[in-house]
Each structure stands twice: as structure tokens, then as C-alpha cells.
PDB file of C-alpha atoms and ligand atoms in Angstrom:
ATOM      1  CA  UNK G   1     108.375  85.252  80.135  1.00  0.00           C
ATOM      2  CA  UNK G   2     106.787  81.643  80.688  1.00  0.00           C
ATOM      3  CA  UNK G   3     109.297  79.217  81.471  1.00  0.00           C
ATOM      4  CA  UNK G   4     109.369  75.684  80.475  1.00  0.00           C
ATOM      5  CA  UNK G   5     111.168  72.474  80.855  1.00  0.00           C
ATOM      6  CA  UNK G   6     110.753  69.864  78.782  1.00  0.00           C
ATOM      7  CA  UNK G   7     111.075  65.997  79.202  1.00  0.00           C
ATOM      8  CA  UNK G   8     111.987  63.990  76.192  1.00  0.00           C
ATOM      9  CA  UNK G   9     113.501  60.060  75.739  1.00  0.00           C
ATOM     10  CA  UNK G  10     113.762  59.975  72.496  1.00  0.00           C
ATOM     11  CA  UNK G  11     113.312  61.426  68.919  1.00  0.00           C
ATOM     12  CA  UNK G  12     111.834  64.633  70.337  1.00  0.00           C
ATOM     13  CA  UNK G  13     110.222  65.884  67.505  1.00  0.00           C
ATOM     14  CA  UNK G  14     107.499  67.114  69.934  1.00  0.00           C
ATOM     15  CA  UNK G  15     110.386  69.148  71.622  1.00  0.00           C
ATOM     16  CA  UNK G  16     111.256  70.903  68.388  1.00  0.00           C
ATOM     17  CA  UNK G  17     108.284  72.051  67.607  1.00  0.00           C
ATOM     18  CA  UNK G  18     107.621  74.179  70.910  1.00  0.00           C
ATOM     19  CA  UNK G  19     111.285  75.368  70.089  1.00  0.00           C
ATOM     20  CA  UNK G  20     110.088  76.150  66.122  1.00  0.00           C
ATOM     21  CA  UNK G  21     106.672  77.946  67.761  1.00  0.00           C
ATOM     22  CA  UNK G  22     109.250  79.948  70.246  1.00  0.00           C
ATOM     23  CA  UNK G  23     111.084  80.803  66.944  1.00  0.00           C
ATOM     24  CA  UNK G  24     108.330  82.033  64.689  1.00  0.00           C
ATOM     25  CA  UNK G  25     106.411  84.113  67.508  1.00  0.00           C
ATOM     26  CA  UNK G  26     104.151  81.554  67.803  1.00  0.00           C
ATOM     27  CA  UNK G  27     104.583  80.662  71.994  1.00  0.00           C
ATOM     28  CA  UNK G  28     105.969  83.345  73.934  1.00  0.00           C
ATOM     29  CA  UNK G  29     107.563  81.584  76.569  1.00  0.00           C
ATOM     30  CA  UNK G  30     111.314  80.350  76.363  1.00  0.00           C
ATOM     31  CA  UNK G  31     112.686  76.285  77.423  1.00  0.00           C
ATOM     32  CA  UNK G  32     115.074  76.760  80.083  1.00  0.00           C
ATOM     33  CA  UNK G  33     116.293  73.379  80.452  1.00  0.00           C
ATOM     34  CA  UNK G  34     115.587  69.882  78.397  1.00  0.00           C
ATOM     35  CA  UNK G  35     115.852  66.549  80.653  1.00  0.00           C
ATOM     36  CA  UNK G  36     116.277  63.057  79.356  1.00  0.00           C
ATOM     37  CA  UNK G  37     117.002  59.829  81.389  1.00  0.00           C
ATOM     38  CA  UNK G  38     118.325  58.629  77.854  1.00  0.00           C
ATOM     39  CA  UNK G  39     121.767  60.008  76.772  1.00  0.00           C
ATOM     40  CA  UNK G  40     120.947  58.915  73.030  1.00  0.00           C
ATOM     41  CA  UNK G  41     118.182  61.014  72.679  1.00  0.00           C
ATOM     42  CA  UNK G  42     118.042  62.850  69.269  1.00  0.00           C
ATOM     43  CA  UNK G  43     116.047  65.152  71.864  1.00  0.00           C
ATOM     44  CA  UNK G  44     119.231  65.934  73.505  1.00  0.00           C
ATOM     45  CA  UNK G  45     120.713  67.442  70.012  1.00  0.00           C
ATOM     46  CA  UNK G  46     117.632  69.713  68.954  1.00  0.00           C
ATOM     47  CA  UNK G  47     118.297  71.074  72.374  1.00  0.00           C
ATOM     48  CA  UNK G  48     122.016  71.917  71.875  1.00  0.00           C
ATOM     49  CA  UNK G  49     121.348  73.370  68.331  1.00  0.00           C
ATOM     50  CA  UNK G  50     119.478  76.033  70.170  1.00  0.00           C
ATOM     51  CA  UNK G  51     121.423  76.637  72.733  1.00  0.00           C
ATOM     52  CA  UNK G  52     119.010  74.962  75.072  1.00  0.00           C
ATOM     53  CA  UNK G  53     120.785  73.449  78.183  1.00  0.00           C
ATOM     54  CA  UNK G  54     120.257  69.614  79.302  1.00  0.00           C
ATOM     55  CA  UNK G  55     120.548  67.197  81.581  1.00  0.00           C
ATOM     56  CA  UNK G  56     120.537  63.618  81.877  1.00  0.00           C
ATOM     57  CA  UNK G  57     119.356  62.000  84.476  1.00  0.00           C
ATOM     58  CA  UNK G  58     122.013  59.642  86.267  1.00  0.00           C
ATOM     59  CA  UNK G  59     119.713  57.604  88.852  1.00  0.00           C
ATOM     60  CA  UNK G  60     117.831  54.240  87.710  1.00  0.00           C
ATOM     61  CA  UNK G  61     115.287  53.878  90.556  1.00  0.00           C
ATOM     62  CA  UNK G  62     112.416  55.551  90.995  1.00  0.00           C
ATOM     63  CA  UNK G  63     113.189  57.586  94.016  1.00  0.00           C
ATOM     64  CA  UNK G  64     116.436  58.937  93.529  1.00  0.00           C
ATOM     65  CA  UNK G  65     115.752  59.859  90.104  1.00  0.00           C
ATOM     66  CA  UNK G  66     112.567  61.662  91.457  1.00  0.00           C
ATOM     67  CA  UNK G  67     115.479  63.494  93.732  1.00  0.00           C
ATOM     68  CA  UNK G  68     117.974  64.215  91.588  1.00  0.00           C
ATOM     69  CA  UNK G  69     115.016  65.828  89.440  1.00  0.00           C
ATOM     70  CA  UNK G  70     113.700  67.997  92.087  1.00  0.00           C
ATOM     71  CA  UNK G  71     117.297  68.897  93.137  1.00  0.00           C
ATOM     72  CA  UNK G  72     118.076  69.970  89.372  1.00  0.00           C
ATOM     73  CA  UNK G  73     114.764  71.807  88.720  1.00  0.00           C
ATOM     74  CA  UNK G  74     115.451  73.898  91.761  1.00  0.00           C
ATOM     75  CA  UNK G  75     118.087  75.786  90.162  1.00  0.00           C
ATOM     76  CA  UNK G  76     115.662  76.905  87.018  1.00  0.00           C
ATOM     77  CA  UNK G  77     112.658  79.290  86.569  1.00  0.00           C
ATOM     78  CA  UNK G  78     109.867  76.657  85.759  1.00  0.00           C
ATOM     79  CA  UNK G  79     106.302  77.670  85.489  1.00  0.00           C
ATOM     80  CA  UNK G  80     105.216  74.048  83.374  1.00  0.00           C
ATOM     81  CA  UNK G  81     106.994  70.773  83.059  1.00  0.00           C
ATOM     82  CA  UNK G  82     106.059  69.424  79.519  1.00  0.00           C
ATOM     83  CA  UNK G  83     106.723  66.212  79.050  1.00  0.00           C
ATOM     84  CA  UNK G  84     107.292  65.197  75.199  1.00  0.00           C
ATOM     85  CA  UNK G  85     107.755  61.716  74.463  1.00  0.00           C
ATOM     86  CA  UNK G  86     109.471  60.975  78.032  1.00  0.00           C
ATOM     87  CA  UNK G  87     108.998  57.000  79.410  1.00  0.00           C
ATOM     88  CA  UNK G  88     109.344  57.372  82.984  1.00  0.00           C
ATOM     89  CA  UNK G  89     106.930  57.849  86.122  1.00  0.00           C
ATOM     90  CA  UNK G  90     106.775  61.315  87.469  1.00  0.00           C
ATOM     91  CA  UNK G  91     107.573  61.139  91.437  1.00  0.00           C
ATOM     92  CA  UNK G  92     106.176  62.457  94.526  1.00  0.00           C
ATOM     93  CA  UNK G  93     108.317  65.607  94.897  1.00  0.00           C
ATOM     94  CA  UNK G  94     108.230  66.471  91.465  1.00  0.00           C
ATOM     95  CA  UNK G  95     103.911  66.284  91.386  1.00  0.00           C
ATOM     96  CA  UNK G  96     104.490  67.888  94.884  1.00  0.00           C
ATOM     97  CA  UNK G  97     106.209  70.786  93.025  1.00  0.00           C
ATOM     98  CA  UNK G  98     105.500  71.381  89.509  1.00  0.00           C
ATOM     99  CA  UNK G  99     102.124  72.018  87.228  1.00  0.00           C
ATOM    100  CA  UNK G 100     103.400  69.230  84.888  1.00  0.00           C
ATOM    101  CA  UNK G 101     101.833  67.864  81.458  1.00  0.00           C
ATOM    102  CA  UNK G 102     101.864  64.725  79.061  1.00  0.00           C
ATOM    103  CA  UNK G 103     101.244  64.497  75.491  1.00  0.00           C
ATOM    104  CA  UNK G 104      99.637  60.544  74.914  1.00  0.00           C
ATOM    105  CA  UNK G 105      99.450  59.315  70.917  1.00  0.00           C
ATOM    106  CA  UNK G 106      95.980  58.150  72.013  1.00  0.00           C
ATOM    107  CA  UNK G 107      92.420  58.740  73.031  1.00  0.00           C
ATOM    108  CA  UNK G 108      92.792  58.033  76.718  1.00  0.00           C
ATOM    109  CA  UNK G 109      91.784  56.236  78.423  1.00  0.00           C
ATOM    110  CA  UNK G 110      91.693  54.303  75.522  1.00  0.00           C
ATOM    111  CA  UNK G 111      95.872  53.024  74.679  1.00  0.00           C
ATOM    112  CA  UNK G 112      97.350  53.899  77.866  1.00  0.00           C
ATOM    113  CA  UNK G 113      98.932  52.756  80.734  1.00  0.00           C
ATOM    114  CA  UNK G 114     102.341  51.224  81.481  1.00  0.00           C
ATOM    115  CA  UNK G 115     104.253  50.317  78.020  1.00  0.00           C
ATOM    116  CA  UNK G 116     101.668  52.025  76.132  1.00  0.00           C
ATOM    117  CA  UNK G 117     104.121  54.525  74.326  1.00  0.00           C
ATOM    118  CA  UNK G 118     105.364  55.613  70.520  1.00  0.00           C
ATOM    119  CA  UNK G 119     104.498  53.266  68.165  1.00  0.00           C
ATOM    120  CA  UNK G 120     102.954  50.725  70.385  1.00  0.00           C
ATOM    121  CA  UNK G 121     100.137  52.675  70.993  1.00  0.00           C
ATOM    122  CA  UNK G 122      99.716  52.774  66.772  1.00  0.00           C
ATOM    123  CA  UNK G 123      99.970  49.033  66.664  1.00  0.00           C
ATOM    124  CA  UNK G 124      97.684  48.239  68.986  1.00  0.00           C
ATOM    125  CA  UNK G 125      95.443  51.448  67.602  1.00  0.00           C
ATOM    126  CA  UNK G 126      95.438  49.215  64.157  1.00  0.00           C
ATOM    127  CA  UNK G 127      95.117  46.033  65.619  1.00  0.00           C
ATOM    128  CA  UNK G 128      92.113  46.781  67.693  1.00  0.00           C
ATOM    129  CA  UNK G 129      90.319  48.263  64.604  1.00  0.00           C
ATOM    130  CA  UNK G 130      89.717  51.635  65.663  1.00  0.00           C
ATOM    131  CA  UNK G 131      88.005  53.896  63.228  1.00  0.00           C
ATOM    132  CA  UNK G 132      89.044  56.818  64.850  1.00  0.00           C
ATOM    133  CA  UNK G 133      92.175  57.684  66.983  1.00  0.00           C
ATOM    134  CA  UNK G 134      93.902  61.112  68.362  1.00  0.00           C
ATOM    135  CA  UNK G 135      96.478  62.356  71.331  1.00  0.00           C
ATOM    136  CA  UNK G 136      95.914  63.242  74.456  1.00  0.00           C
ATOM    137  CA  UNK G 137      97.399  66.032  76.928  1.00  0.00           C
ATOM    138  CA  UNK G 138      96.393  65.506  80.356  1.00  0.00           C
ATOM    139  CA  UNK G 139      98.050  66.752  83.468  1.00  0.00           C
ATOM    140  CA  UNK G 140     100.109  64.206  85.007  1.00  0.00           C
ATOM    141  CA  UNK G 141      99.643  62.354  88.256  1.00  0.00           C
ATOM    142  CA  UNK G 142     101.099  59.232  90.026  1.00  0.00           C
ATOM    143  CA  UNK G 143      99.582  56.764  87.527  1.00  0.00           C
ATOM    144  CA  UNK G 144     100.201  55.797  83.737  1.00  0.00           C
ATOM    145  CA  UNK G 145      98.486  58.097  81.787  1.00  0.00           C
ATOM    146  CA  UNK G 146      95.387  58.563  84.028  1.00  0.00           C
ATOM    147  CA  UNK G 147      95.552  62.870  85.245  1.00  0.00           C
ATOM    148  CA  UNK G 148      92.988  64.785  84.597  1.00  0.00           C
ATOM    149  CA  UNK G 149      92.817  65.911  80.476  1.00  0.00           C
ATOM    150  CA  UNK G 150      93.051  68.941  79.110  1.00  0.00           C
ATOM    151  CA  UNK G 151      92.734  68.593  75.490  1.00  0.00           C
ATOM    152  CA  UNK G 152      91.904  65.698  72.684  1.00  0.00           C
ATOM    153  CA  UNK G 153      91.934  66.061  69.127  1.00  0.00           C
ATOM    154  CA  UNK G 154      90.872  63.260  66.553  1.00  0.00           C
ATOM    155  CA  UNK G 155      92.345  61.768  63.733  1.00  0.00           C
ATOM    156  CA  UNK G 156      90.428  59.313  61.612  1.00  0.00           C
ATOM    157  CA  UNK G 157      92.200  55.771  61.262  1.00  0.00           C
ATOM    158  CA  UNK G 158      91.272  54.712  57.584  1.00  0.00           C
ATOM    159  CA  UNK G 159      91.482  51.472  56.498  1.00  0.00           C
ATOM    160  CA  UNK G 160      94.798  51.445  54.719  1.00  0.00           C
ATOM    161  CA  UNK G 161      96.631  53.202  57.842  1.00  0.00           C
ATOM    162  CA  UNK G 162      99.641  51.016  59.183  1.00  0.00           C
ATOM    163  CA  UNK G 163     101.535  51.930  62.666  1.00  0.00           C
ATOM    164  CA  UNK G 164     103.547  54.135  60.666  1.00  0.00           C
ATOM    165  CA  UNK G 165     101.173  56.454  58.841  1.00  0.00           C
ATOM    166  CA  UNK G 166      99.007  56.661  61.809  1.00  0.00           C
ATOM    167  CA  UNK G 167     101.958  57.596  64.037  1.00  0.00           C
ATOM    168  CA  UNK G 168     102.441  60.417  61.619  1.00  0.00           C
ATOM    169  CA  UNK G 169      98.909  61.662  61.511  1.00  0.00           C
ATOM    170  CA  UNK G 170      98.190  61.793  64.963  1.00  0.00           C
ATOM    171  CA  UNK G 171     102.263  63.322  65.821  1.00  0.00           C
ATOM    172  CA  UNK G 172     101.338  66.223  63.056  1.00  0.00           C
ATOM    173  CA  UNK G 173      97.460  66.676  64.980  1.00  0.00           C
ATOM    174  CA  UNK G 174      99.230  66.571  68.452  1.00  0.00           C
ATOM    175  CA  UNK G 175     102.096  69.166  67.936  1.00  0.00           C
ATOM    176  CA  UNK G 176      98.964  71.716  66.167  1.00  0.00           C
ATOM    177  CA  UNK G 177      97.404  70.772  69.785  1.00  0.00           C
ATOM    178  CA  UNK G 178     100.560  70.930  72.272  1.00  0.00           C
ATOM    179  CA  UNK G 179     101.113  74.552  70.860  1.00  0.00           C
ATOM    180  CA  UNK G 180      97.339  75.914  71.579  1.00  0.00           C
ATOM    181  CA  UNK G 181      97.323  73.956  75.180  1.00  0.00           C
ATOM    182  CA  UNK G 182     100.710  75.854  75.858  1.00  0.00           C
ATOM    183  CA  UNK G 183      99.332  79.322  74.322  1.00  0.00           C
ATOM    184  CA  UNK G 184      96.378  79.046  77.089  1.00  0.00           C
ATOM    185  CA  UNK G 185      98.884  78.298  79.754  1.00  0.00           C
ATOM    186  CA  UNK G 186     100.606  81.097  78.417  1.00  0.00           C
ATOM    187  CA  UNK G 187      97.561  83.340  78.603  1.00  0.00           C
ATOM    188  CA  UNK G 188      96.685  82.030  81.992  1.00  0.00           C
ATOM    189  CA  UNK G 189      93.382  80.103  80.912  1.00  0.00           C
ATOM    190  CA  UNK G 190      94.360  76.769  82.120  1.00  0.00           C
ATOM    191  CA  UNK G 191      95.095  76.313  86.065  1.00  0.00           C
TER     192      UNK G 191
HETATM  193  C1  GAR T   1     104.703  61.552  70.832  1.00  0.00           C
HETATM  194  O1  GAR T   1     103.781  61.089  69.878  1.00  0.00           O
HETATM  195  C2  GAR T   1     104.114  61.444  72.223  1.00  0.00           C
HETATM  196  O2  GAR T   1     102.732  61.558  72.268  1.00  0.00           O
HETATM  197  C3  GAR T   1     104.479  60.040  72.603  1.00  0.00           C
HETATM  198  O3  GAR T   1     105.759  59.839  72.102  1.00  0.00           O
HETATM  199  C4  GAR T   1     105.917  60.635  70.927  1.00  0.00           C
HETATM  200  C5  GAR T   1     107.206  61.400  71.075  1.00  0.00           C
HETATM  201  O4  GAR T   1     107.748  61.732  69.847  1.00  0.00           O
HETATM  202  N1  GAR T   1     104.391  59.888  74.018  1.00  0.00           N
HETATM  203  C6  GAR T   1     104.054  58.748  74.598  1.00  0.00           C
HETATM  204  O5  GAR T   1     103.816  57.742  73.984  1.00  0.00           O
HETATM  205  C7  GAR T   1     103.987  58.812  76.117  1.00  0.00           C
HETATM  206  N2  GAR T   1     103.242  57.714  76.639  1.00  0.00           N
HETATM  207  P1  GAR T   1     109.049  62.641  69.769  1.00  0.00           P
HETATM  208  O6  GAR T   1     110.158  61.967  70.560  1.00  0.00           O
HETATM  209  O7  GAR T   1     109.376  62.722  68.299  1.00  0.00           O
HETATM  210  O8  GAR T   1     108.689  63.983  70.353  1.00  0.00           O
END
């Protein structure tokens, strides 16, 4: 089996669609554990409906919670780290450890970067006039949104998009395109 953990800080819609492709035979690898440093998450409750187990994270600085994270992830099989709409910086000993990957609402490099996130990235999508927009999955690394990508897809931005209705155009494109990056992890075809 392919084990994941997942890394969510909010909604986690994301999150429950890797547990819907797990359902349906669609992924064949299970979630072992679901980490968010925010105790509200919705996240958090998708996870408990499927008897997924999580953990918050306790620690506010950067360090400790990059130890308390590679303390906790010890204790689990993990063969990917996916993070799914989580806001904080990977640390040293986690990158040090773990083959981990983002999902970005954006064309990076285009949108990224510190508080580029959720619905931001939209607004500032829309402001900027873009004709075309998309998400990203990239494998993480010490900066914002700048590891090496893996995958883009492309959704066009049509005049009479808002935040909103691009938000849910490029979340529907980006959960088709989590699920086939995570198949070919699955399959071995991305190192
Ligand atoms: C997703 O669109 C993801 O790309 C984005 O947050 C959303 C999470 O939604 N991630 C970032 O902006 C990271 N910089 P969800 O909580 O419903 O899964």
C-alpha cells in the first residue's frame, strides 16, 4: 500500500477528494494520518468521518513545529507528504526526511509566494487581468512556492469570472490533477 499524510488548514476539500478517489478505487494508497496547525479546520472533520487519525500541531515557531512534525511522522508509514491547502513553511528536518508535495491555485511562478494562498491568489488572478489561470503541484522546498513542478493544468479566466467562480474552476481542475500526480507516484513514475 502507498501511504500518505496529508497537510490541510482549512476547508480541505482537496483532502476529501484523495479520500473519495481511495473510496471509489480510484488511488490505491490509504492516508494514515491528517495534520493541521489549525484546530478549526473543516479538514480535521472529513478526516474523523473516515476514520482517518489527526493531529494538530501545538508549536507556533518555526522550529519546534518543524520538530514536533518530524517527531509525530516518525511513528507512521509515510511514503508522500501531500500538502492540501496547508499555510505554513515546511522545515529542515521535515525536507530532510520526506518526498513532500504542494498543490498552488496558480500558474507558478506566477501568484505565489508568501500570503499568496486560497482566494487571494483568485483576487489578484482577476485583478491582474489574466486570461488564463490554473494550479500548480510542485515538490516543496525551503521557499514559498518555488520547488521544482510536477504538473500544471489551465483554466481559462473569462471575462465575467469573480474570485469566487474562478476559485471553483481551478479547485475542480486541480483535484482531476492531484489524483493523476498521486496515481504516478503510486505507479512509481515520479521520483
Ligand atoms: C486549494 O485550492 C489549494 O491549491 C490552495 O488552497 C486550497 C485548499 O482548499 N493552496 C494554497 O493556496 C497554498 N498556497 P481546501 O482547503 O478546500 O482543500
Amino acid at each position: 500500500m502507498y501511504n500518505l499524510v496529508v497537510f490541510a488548514s482549512g476547508n480541505g476539500s482537496t483532502l476529501q477528494a484523495i479520500i473519495d478517489s481511495i473510496n471509489n478505487g480510484k488511488l490505491k494508497a490509504s492516508i494514515n494520518l491528517v495534520v493541521s496547525d489549525n484546530p478549526d479546520a473543516f479538514a480535521l472533520e472529513r478526516a474523523k468521518k473516515h476514520n482517518i487519525p489527526t493531529y494538530i500541531i501545538q508549536s507556533s515557531d518555526f522550529n519546534s513545529r518543524d520538530l514536533e512534525l518530524s517527531n509525530i511522522l516518525s511513528n507512521y508509514q509515510i511514503d508522500l507528504v501531500v500538502l492540501a491547502g496547508y499555510l505554513k513553511m515546511i522545515g529542515p528536518k521535515l525536507l530532510e526526511k520526506y518526498t513532500i508535495i504542494n498543490t498552488h491555485p496558480s500558474l507558478l511562478p506566477k501568484f505565489g509566494g508568501k500570503g499568496m494562498h486560497g482566494m487571494h491568489v483568485h483576487e489578484a488572478v482577476i485583478s491582474a487581468k489574466e486570461k488564463i489561470s490554473g494550479a500548480t503541484i510542485h515538490f516543496v522546498n525551503q521557499e514559498y512556492d518555488k520547488g521544482t513542478i510536477i504538473s500544471q493544468t489551465k483554466v481559462e479566466v473569462l471575462p465575467t469570472d469573480n474570485a469566487e467562480s474562478l476559485s471553483a474552476k481551478v479547485q475542480a481542475a486541480e483535484k482531476i490533477q492531484l489524483i493523476d500526480v498521486l496515481n504516478q507516484f503510486v505507479n512509481n513514475k515520479i521520483h
